[in-house]
C-alpha cells in the first residue's frame, strides 16, 4: 500500500537553474460525490468522476533559482496575464502543505501564469483544474531533479499533491473516469490520490456528454471548506458515508454493463443527496435556485416522454450538469435549446464531454 511518506523524495540527483513548463488540466464532474473530509484532505468516503475535456485550466510555471536563500516562498501569480493578488493566499497555503513532499519549493522564485477556458465567474469551480494543472507543472520540475522517476510515480504524486490543494483536484489528472478513496472492491484505490477506473467501460459511456447549464454564475454561497465541515456532527453523516461506498460498488458494475437506467438512478440520487446533506446540516443551506428545480422537472418530463436516457447531476451550487450518451446528442441538444436555456443566466451553457486528463504543452 502506498503511504504519504512514499512521496517524500530522497536526495535529488540532478539540478536546474531556470526554465518553464506548461500544462492544462480539466475540471471533473463527480457521479458519486465527495462531501466530508478528515484531517490532511482525507475524504470521508470514496468518490468517482468523469474527467471533462473542454473546461480546463492552462497554467505556465516559470522558475528561477534564488540567488540568496530565504526561508519564504517566493512567487508571482498572474491570472490571464494580469497580477492576481487574491489567489495568492490559496497558493501560499498549498505550498506550505506540500513543502515536505517538494523540498525544492523554497529554492526557486516562481511565476505562475494561469487561465481558464470557461468564462470567469461562470460559477464553475476552477480549484480542481487549477490545482491539478499547478501540480503537473511542479511534477515536471521534480522530474528534472529526479530523472529516474517512473511515470506511475509522476502521475500518482501529481494527484497526491493536487488533493492537498483541493480534494476533487486529485480526480483531474487522469481520464476518463477516476476513482478517489479507499474502496474494498477497487484494487489500488487510495485516500491519497485518484486512480484511473481500470475496468473495461461499456461503449455507452464512450464520449459521454456533459452540458453545463449556468443557472447562477454568482460567487459560491458556501465555500467547500465550510461545506465539508458541515458533515462533522451531521446527524446523517455516517449513513451517508456508507451509502457512498454502496453506490460506488453499484456504479462500478454499471460502468461495465452499460445499464443506463441504473446509472441515472445512482447519479441523480447522489446529486440530491449532496444537496439534502446541506439542507439538513447546522447551519443549513439551499444551494439550488428555482431554475435548478425547473430544469430538473423538465429533464424528468422529457425523459419520461421520449425514453431518452438523459439525467442531471449537481455540484455544490445551482448549476446543472446534463449528462447523456453521445448517440442521443442531437435530440438532447435540441431539447436543451428549446426548453432549458431559458432557465440559464443570459441563456449560457457549456458543452463538454468526457476527456482524458492533463496535457503538457
Ligand atoms: C460537491 O474538492 O472543492 O464538488 O477539498 O475543500 O477543496 P476541498 O473541496 P472540493 O469539494 C468538491 C465537492 C463536490 C463533490 C465532488 O466533486 O466530489
CSV table of C-alpha atoms and ligand atoms in Angstrom, one decimal:
chain,number,residue,atom,x,y,z
A,1,UNK,CA,0.0,0.0,0.0
A,2,UNK,CA,1.3,3.5,-0.9
A,3,UNK,CA,1.6,5.8,2.1
A,4,UNK,CA,2.2,9.6,2.3
A,5,UNK,CA,5.8,9.2,3.2
A,6,UNK,CA,6.5,7.4,-0.1
A,7,UNK,CA,6.1,10.9,-1.7
A,8,UNK,CA,8.9,12.4,0.3
A,9,UNK,CA,11.8,12.4,-2.2
A,10,UNK,CA,15.3,11.2,-1.3
A,11,UNK,CA,18.2,13.4,-2.4
A,12,UNK,CA,17.8,14.9,-5.9
A,13,UNK,CA,20.3,13.5,-8.3
A,14,UNK,CA,20.2,16.4,-10.8
A,15,UNK,CA,19.8,20.2,-10.8
A,16,UNK,CA,18.4,23.0,-12.9
A,17,UNK,CA,18.8,26.8,-12.7
A,18,UNK,CA,15.7,28.0,-14.5
A,19,UNK,CA,13.0,27.0,-17.0
A,20,UNK,CA,9.3,26.9,-17.9
A,21,UNK,CA,6.7,24.3,-18.0
A,22,UNK,CA,3.1,24.5,-19.2
A,23,UNK,CA,0.2,22.1,-18.6
A,24,UNK,CA,-3.5,22.1,-19.0
A,25,UNK,CA,-5.8,20.1,-16.6
A,26,UNK,CA,-9.5,19.7,-16.9
A,27,UNK,CA,-12.4,20.0,-14.5
A,28,UNK,CA,-14.3,16.9,-13.5
A,29,UNK,CA,-17.8,16.0,-12.5
A,30,UNK,CA,-18.5,13.6,-9.7
A,31,UNK,CA,-21.0,10.8,-10.1
A,32,UNK,CA,-20.6,9.6,-6.5
A,33,UNK,CA,-19.9,12.7,-4.5
A,34,UNK,CA,-17.1,13.6,-2.1
A,35,UNK,CA,-18.7,15.5,0.7
A,36,UNK,CA,-17.0,15.4,4.1
A,37,UNK,CA,-13.3,15.1,4.9
A,38,UNK,CA,-10.9,14.3,7.7
A,39,UNK,CA,-7.6,16.0,8.5
A,40,UNK,CA,-5.0,16.3,5.8
A,41,UNK,CA,-7.5,16.2,3.0
A,42,UNK,CA,-8.5,12.6,3.6
A,43,UNK,CA,-12.0,12.0,2.2
A,44,UNK,CA,-14.8,10.7,4.4
A,45,UNK,CA,-16.0,8.5,1.6
A,46,UNK,CA,-14.8,7.4,-1.8
A,47,UNK,CA,-16.0,9.2,-4.9
A,48,UNK,CA,-15.8,8.7,-8.7
A,49,UNK,CA,-16.0,11.2,-11.6
A,50,UNK,CA,-16.0,11.8,-15.3
A,51,UNK,CA,-13.0,13.8,-16.3
A,52,UNK,CA,-14.1,16.7,-18.6
A,53,UNK,CA,-12.5,17.8,-21.8
A,54,UNK,CA,-13.3,21.4,-22.6
A,55,UNK,CA,-13.5,23.1,-19.2
A,56,UNK,CA,-9.9,23.4,-18.2
A,57,UNK,CA,-7.2,25.5,-16.6
A,58,UNK,CA,-3.9,26.2,-18.5
A,59,UNK,CA,-1.0,27.1,-16.3
A,60,UNK,CA,2.5,28.1,-17.2
A,61,UNK,CA,5.1,27.8,-14.4
A,62,UNK,CA,8.4,29.6,-14.8
A,63,UNK,CA,11.1,29.2,-12.2
A,64,UNK,CA,14.5,30.6,-11.5
A,65,UNK,CA,16.8,29.6,-8.7
A,66,UNK,CA,17.0,32.2,-6.0
A,67,UNK,CA,20.4,33.9,-5.6
A,68,UNK,CA,20.2,34.3,-1.9
A,69,UNK,CA,18.5,31.6,0.1
A,70,UNK,CA,15.5,32.7,2.1
A,71,UNK,CA,13.0,30.8,4.3
A,72,UNK,CA,10.0,32.2,2.5
A,73,UNK,CA,8.2,31.0,-0.6
A,74,UNK,CA,8.7,33.4,-3.5
A,75,UNK,CA,6.1,33.6,-6.3
A,76,UNK,CA,4.1,35.9,-8.5
A,77,UNK,CA,0.7,34.9,-9.6
A,78,UNK,CA,-0.9,36.0,-12.9
A,79,UNK,CA,-4.4,35.3,-14.0
A,80,UNK,CA,-4.8,35.8,-17.7
A,81,UNK,CA,-1.6,37.7,-17.8
A,82,UNK,CA,-2.5,40.2,-15.0
A,83,UNK,CA,-1.3,40.0,-11.4
A,84,UNK,CA,-4.0,38.5,-9.2
A,85,UNK,CA,-3.3,39.1,-5.5
A,86,UNK,CA,-6.5,37.4,-4.2
A,87,UNK,CA,-5.4,34.0,-5.5
A,88,UNK,CA,-2.1,34.2,-3.6
A,89,UNK,CA,-3.1,33.0,-0.1
A,90,UNK,CA,-4.5,29.8,-1.6
A,91,UNK,CA,-1.2,29.1,-3.3
A,92,UNK,CA,0.8,30.1,-0.2
A,93,UNK,CA,-1.2,27.6,1.8
A,94,UNK,CA,-0.8,24.9,-0.8
A,95,UNK,CA,3.0,25.4,-0.9
A,96,UNK,CA,3.1,25.2,2.9
A,97,UNK,CA,1.2,21.9,2.8
A,98,UNK,CA,3.3,20.3,0.1
A,99,UNK,CA,6.7,21.6,1.1
A,100,UNK,CA,7.7,18.3,2.8
A,101,UNK,CA,6.9,16.5,-0.4
A,102,UNK,CA,8.6,19.1,-2.7
A,103,UNK,CA,11.6,20.3,-0.7
A,104,UNK,CA,12.8,22.4,-3.7
A,105,UNK,CA,9.9,24.9,-3.3
A,106,UNK,CA,11.9,27.4,-1.3
A,107,UNK,CA,14.9,27.3,-3.6
A,108,UNK,CA,13.2,29.0,-6.6
A,109,UNK,CA,11.2,32.0,-7.5
A,110,UNK,CA,8.1,31.0,-9.4
A,111,UNK,CA,5.9,32.8,-11.8
A,112,UNK,CA,2.5,31.1,-12.1
A,113,UNK,CA,0.5,32.3,-15.1
A,114,UNK,CA,-2.9,30.7,-15.3
A,115,UNK,CA,-6.1,31.0,-17.4
A,116,UNK,CA,-9.3,29.1,-17.7
A,117,UNK,CA,-11.1,28.1,-20.9
A,118,UNK,CA,-14.5,28.6,-19.2
A,119,UNK,CA,-15.9,32.0,-18.5
A,120,UNK,CA,-14.6,33.6,-15.4
A,121,UNK,CA,-17.4,33.8,-12.8
A,122,UNK,CA,-19.4,31.1,-14.5
A,123,UNK,CA,-19.9,29.5,-11.2
A,124,UNK,CA,-17.7,26.6,-12.4
A,125,UNK,CA,-15.1,25.9,-9.7
A,126,UNK,CA,-11.7,26.3,-11.1
A,127,UNK,CA,-10.0,24.9,-8.0
A,128,UNK,CA,-9.9,21.3,-9.3
A,129,UNK,CA,-8.5,22.1,-12.7
A,130,UNK,CA,-6.3,24.8,-11.3
A,131,UNK,CA,-4.7,22.7,-8.6
A,132,UNK,CA,-4.3,19.8,-11.0
A,133,UNK,CA,-2.5,22.0,-13.6
A,134,UNK,CA,-0.2,23.5,-11.0
A,135,UNK,CA,0.7,20.1,-9.6
A,136,UNK,CA,1.5,18.7,-13.0
A,137,UNK,CA,4.0,21.6,-13.5
A,138,UNK,CA,5.6,21.0,-10.2
A,139,UNK,CA,6.0,17.4,-11.0
A,140,UNK,CA,7.6,18.3,-14.3
A,141,UNK,CA,10.2,20.3,-12.4
A,142,UNK,CA,10.7,17.5,-9.9
A,143,UNK,CA,11.2,15.0,-12.7
A,144,UNK,CA,14.1,17.1,-14.0
A,145,UNK,CA,15.6,16.9,-10.5
A,146,UNK,CA,14.9,13.2,-10.3
A,147,UNK,CA,15.2,11.9,-13.9
A,148,UNK,CA,14.8,8.2,-12.8
A,149,UNK,CA,11.3,8.8,-11.6
A,150,UNK,CA,8.7,6.4,-13.2
A,151,UNK,CA,5.6,7.5,-15.0
A,152,UNK,CA,3.5,5.8,-12.4
A,153,UNK,CA,5.1,7.8,-9.6
A,154,UNK,CA,4.9,11.0,-11.6
A,155,UNK,CA,1.1,10.8,-12.1
A,156,UNK,CA,0.4,9.4,-8.7
A,157,UNK,CA,2.3,12.1,-6.9
A,158,UNK,CA,0.7,14.8,-9.1
A,159,UNK,CA,-2.7,13.6,-8.0
A,160,UNK,CA,-1.5,13.3,-4.4
A,161,UNK,CA,-0.3,17.0,-4.5
A,162,UNK,CA,-3.4,18.2,-6.3
A,163,UNK,CA,-5.5,16.6,-3.5
A,164,UNK,CA,-3.7,18.6,-0.9
A,165,UNK,CA,-4.7,21.8,-2.9
A,166,UNK,CA,-8.3,20.8,-3.3
A,167,UNK,CA,-9.7,17.3,-2.8
A,168,UNK,CA,-11.6,16.9,-6.0
A,169,UNK,CA,-8.5,18.1,-7.9
A,170,UNK,CA,-6.9,14.7,-7.5
A,171,UNK,CA,-9.5,13.4,-9.9
A,172,UNK,CA,-8.4,15.9,-12.6
A,173,UNK,CA,-5.0,14.4,-13.5
A,174,UNK,CA,-6.1,11.4,-15.5
A,175,UNK,CA,-9.2,10.4,-17.6
A,176,UNK,CA,-11.7,9.3,-18.5
A,177,UNK,CA,-13.2,8.0,-15.2
A,178,UNK,CA,-11.3,8.5,-11.9
A,179,UNK,CA,-12.0,7.0,-8.5
A,180,UNK,CA,-10.6,8.5,-5.3
A,181,UNK,CA,-10.8,7.0,-1.8
A,182,UNK,CA,-10.1,3.5,-0.4
A,183,UNK,CA,-12.9,1.1,-1.5
A,184,UNK,CA,-13.0,-2.6,-0.9
A,185,UNK,CA,-13.8,-3.6,-4.4
A,186,UNK,CA,-11.4,-1.3,-6.2
A,187,UNK,CA,-7.9,-2.7,-6.1
A,188,UNK,CA,-5.2,0.0,-5.7
A,189,UNK,CA,-7.8,2.6,-4.6
A,190,UNK,CA,-6.4,5.1,-2.1
A,191,UNK,CA,-7.5,8.0,0.1
A,192,UNK,CA,-4.2,9.7,-1.0
A,193,UNK,CA,-4.7,10.0,-4.8
A,194,UNK,CA,-7.1,9.3,-7.6
A,195,UNK,CA,-6.8,6.1,-9.7
A,196,UNK,CA,-8.0,5.6,-13.3
A,197,UNK,CA,-11.0,3.3,-13.4
A,198,UNK,CA,-9.3,0.4,-15.0
A,199,UNK,CA,-12.2,-2.0,-15.8
A,200,UNK,CA,-13.5,-2.1,-19.3
A,201,UNK,CA,-16.0,0.6,-19.6
A,202,UNK,CA,-19.2,-0.1,-21.7
A,203,UNK,CA,-19.3,1.7,-25.0
A,204,UNK,CA,-22.5,3.5,-23.8
A,205,UNK,CA,-20.1,5.7,-21.8
A,206,UNK,CA,-17.8,6.5,-24.6
A,207,UNK,CA,-17.8,10.2,-25.3
A,208,UNK,CA,-20.5,10.7,-22.7
A,209,UNK,CA,-21.7,14.3,-22.9
A,210,UNK,CA,-22.0,16.9,-20.1
A,211,UNK,CA,-23.8,20.1,-21.0
A,212,UNK,CA,-23.4,22.5,-18.1
A,213,UNK,CA,-26.3,24.9,-17.7
A,214,UNK,CA,-25.2,28.1,-16.0
A,215,UNK,CA,-28.2,28.9,-13.7
A,216,UNK,CA,-26.4,31.1,-11.2
A,217,UNK,CA,-23.0,32.5,-12.0
A,218,UNK,CA,-22.5,34.2,-8.7
A,219,UNK,CA,-19.9,33.6,-6.1
A,220,UNK,CA,-20.3,30.3,-4.3
A,221,UNK,CA,-22.7,30.7,-1.3
A,222,UNK,CA,-20.9,28.1,0.7
A,223,UNK,CA,-17.1,27.6,0.3
A,224,UNK,CA,-16.1,24.0,0.0
A,225,UNK,CA,-14.2,24.3,3.3
A,226,UNK,CA,-17.4,25.3,5.1
A,227,UNK,CA,-19.4,22.7,3.2
A,228,UNK,CA,-17.2,19.8,4.1
A,229,UNK,CA,-17.2,21.0,7.7
A,230,UNK,CA,-20.9,20.7,7.8
A,231,UNK,CA,-20.5,16.9,7.7
A,232,UNK,CA,-18.9,16.9,11.2
A,233,UNK,CA,-21.6,16.1,13.7
A,234,UNK,CA,-24.1,15.9,10.9
A,235,UNK,CA,-27.0,13.6,12.1
A,236,UNK,CA,-26.9,11.6,8.8
A,237,UNK,CA,-23.2,11.6,8.1
A,238,UNK,CA,-22.3,8.1,9.0
A,239,UNK,CA,-25.1,6.6,7.0
A,240,UNK,CA,-24.3,8.8,4.1
A,241,UNK,CA,-20.6,7.7,4.0
A,242,UNK,CA,-21.8,4.1,4.0
A,243,UNK,CA,-24.2,4.9,1.1
A,244,UNK,CA,-21.3,6.3,-0.9
A,245,UNK,CA,-19.5,3.0,-0.6
A,246,UNK,CA,-22.6,1.1,-1.7
A,247,UNK,CA,-23.2,3.5,-4.6
A,248,UNK,CA,-19.6,3.1,-5.7
A,249,UNK,CA,-20.0,-0.7,-5.8
A,250,UNK,CA,-23.1,-0.3,-7.9
A,251,UNK,CA,-21.8,2.3,-10.3
A,252,UNK,CA,-18.6,0.2,-10.8
A,253,UNK,CA,-20.8,-2.6,-12.1
A,254,UNK,CA,-23.0,-0.2,-14.1
A,255,UNK,CA,-20.0,1.3,-15.9
A,256,UNK,CA,-19.1,-2.2,-17.1
A,257,UNK,CA,-22.6,-3.4,-18.1
A,258,UNK,CA,-23.7,-0.1,-19.6
A,259,UNK,CA,-27.1,-0.2,-17.8
A,260,UNK,CA,-28.2,3.5,-18.3
A,261,UNK,CA,-31.4,3.2,-16.3
A,262,UNK,CA,-29.4,2.1,-13.2
A,263,UNK,CA,-26.8,4.7,-13.9
A,264,UNK,CA,-29.4,7.5,-13.9
A,265,UNK,CA,-30.8,6.3,-10.6
A,266,UNK,CA,-27.5,6.5,-8.8
A,267,UNK,CA,-26.3,9.7,-10.4
A,268,UNK,CA,-29.4,11.7,-9.7
A,269,UNK,CA,-29.8,10.2,-6.2
A,270,UNK,CA,-26.1,11.3,-5.4
A,271,UNK,CA,-26.8,14.8,-6.6
A,272,UNK,CA,-29.9,15.1,-4.5
A,273,UNK,CA,-28.3,13.5,-1.5
A,274,UNK,CA,-25.4,16.0,-1.7
A,275,UNK,CA,-28.0,18.8,-1.5
A,276,UNK,CA,-30.0,17.0,1.1
A,277,UNK,CA,-26.9,16.9,3.3
A,278,UNK,CA,-26.6,20.7,3.0
A,279,UNK,CA,-30.3,21.2,3.8
A,280,UNK,CA,-30.1,19.0,6.9
A,281,UNK,CA,-26.8,20.4,8.4
A,282,UNK,CA,-26.5,23.1,11.0
A,283,UNK,CA,-26.3,25.7,9.7
A,284,UNK,CA,-28.4,24.7,6.7
A,285,UNK,CA,-28.2,25.9,3.1
A,286,UNK,CA,-30.3,25.6,0.0
A,287,UNK,CA,-27.9,25.9,-2.9
A,288,UNK,CA,-30.5,25.2,-5.7
A,289,UNK,CA,-32.3,28.1,-7.3
A,290,UNK,CA,-35.9,28.0,-8.5
A,291,UNK,CA,-34.5,27.5,-12.0
A,292,UNK,CA,-32.5,24.5,-10.9
A,293,UNK,CA,-35.7,22.8,-10.0
A,294,UNK,CA,-37.4,23.9,-13.2
A,295,UNK,CA,-34.7,22.3,-15.1
A,296,UNK,CA,-34.8,19.0,-13.1
A,297,UNK,CA,-38.5,18.7,-13.7
A,298,UNK,CA,-38.1,19.4,-17.4
A,299,UNK,CA,-35.5,16.7,-17.7
A,300,UNK,CA,-37.7,14.2,-15.9
A,301,UNK,CA,-40.6,15.0,-18.1
A,302,UNK,CA,-38.6,14.8,-21.3
A,303,UNK,CA,-37.0,11.5,-20.2
A,304,UNK,CA,-40.4,10.1,-19.4
A,305,UNK,CA,-41.9,11.1,-22.7
A,306,UNK,CA,-39.0,10.2,-25.0
A,307,UNK,CA,-37.3,7.4,-23.1
A,308,UNK,CA,-34.0,9.1,-23.9
A,309,UNK,CA,-31.5,8.4,-21.1
A,310,UNK,CA,-30.7,11.9,-20.1
A,311,UNK,CA,-30.1,12.8,-16.5
A,312,UNK,CA,-28.7,15.6,-14.3
A,313,UNK,CA,-26.1,16.0,-11.6
A,314,UNK,CA,-25.2,19.0,-9.4
A,315,UNK,CA,-22.2,20.3,-7.7
A,316,UNK,CA,-22.4,22.4,-4.5
A,317,UNK,CA,-24.2,25.1,-6.4
A,318,UNK,CA,-27.2,25.9,-8.6
A,319,UNK,CA,-25.8,25.0,-12.0
A,320,UNK,CA,-27.0,21.8,-13.6
A,321,UNK,CA,-24.8,19.2,-15.4
A,322,UNK,CA,-26.9,17.4,-18.0
A,323,UNK,CA,-25.4,14.0,-18.7
A,324,UNK,CA,-26.2,11.8,-21.8
A,325,UNK,CA,-24.7,9.3,-24.2
A,326,UNK,CA,-23.2,10.5,-27.5
A,327,UNK,CA,-25.8,8.7,-29.6
A,328,UNK,CA,-28.7,11.0,-28.4
A,329,UNK,CA,-26.7,14.2,-28.6
A,330,UNK,CA,-28.7,15.9,-31.3
A,331,UNK,CA,-32.1,15.2,-29.7
A,332,UNK,CA,-30.9,16.3,-26.2
A,333,UNK,CA,-29.2,19.5,-27.5
A,334,UNK,CA,-32.4,20.4,-29.3
A,335,UNK,CA,-34.3,19.8,-26.1
A,336,UNK,CA,-31.8,22.0,-24.2
A,337,UNK,CA,-32.1,24.8,-26.7
A,338,UNK,CA,-35.9,24.6,-26.8
A,339,UNK,CA,-36.7,24.1,-23.2
A,340,UNK,CA,-33.8,24.6,-20.8
A,341,UNK,CA,-31.7,27.6,-21.9
A,342,UNK,CA,-34.5,30.0,-20.8
A,343,UNK,CA,-33.7,29.0,-17.2
A,344,UNK,CA,-29.9,29.8,-17.6
A,345,UNK,CA,-28.4,33.2,-16.8
A,346,UNK,CA,-28.0,35.0,-20.1
A,347,UNK,CA,-29.0,31.7,-21.8
A,348,UNK,CA,-25.5,30.5,-21.2
A,349,UNK,CA,-24.4,26.9,-21.2
A,350,UNK,CA,-21.2,25.0,-21.9
A,351,UNK,CA,-20.9,21.8,-24.0
A,352,UNK,CA,-18.4,19.3,-22.6
A,353,UNK,CA,-17.6,15.7,-23.0
A,354,UNK,CA,-15.6,13.0,-21.1
A,355,UNK,CA,-11.9,13.6,-21.6
A,356,UNK,CA,-8.5,12.1,-20.9
A,357,UNK,CA,-6.9,14.3,-18.3
A,358,UNK,CA,-3.9,16.7,-18.0
A,359,UNK,CA,-1.8,17.5,-21.1
A,360,UNK,CA,1.6,19.1,-21.4
A,361,UNK,CA,2.3,21.8,-24.0
B,1,LIG,C1,-19.5,19.0,-4.3
B,1,LIG,O1,-12.8,19.4,-3.9
B,1,LIG,O2,-13.9,21.7,-3.8
B,1,LIG,O3,-17.8,19.1,-5.9
B,1,LIG,O4,-11.2,19.5,-0.8
B,1,LIG,O5,-12.2,21.5,0.3
B,1,LIG,O6,-11.1,21.7,-1.9
B,1,LIG,P1,-11.9,20.8,-1.0
B,1,LIG,O7,-13.3,20.5,-1.7
B,1,LIG,P2,-13.7,20.4,-3.2
B,1,LIG,O8,-15.1,19.6,-3.0
B,1,LIG,C2,-15.9,19.3,-4.1
B,1,LIG,C3,-17.2,18.7,-3.6
B,1,LIG,C4,-18.2,18.4,-4.7
B,1,LIG,C5,-18.3,16.9,-5.0
B,1,LIG,C6,-17.2,16.3,-5.7
B,1,LIG,O9,-16.6,16.9,-6.6
B,1,LIG,O10,-17.0,15.1,-5.5
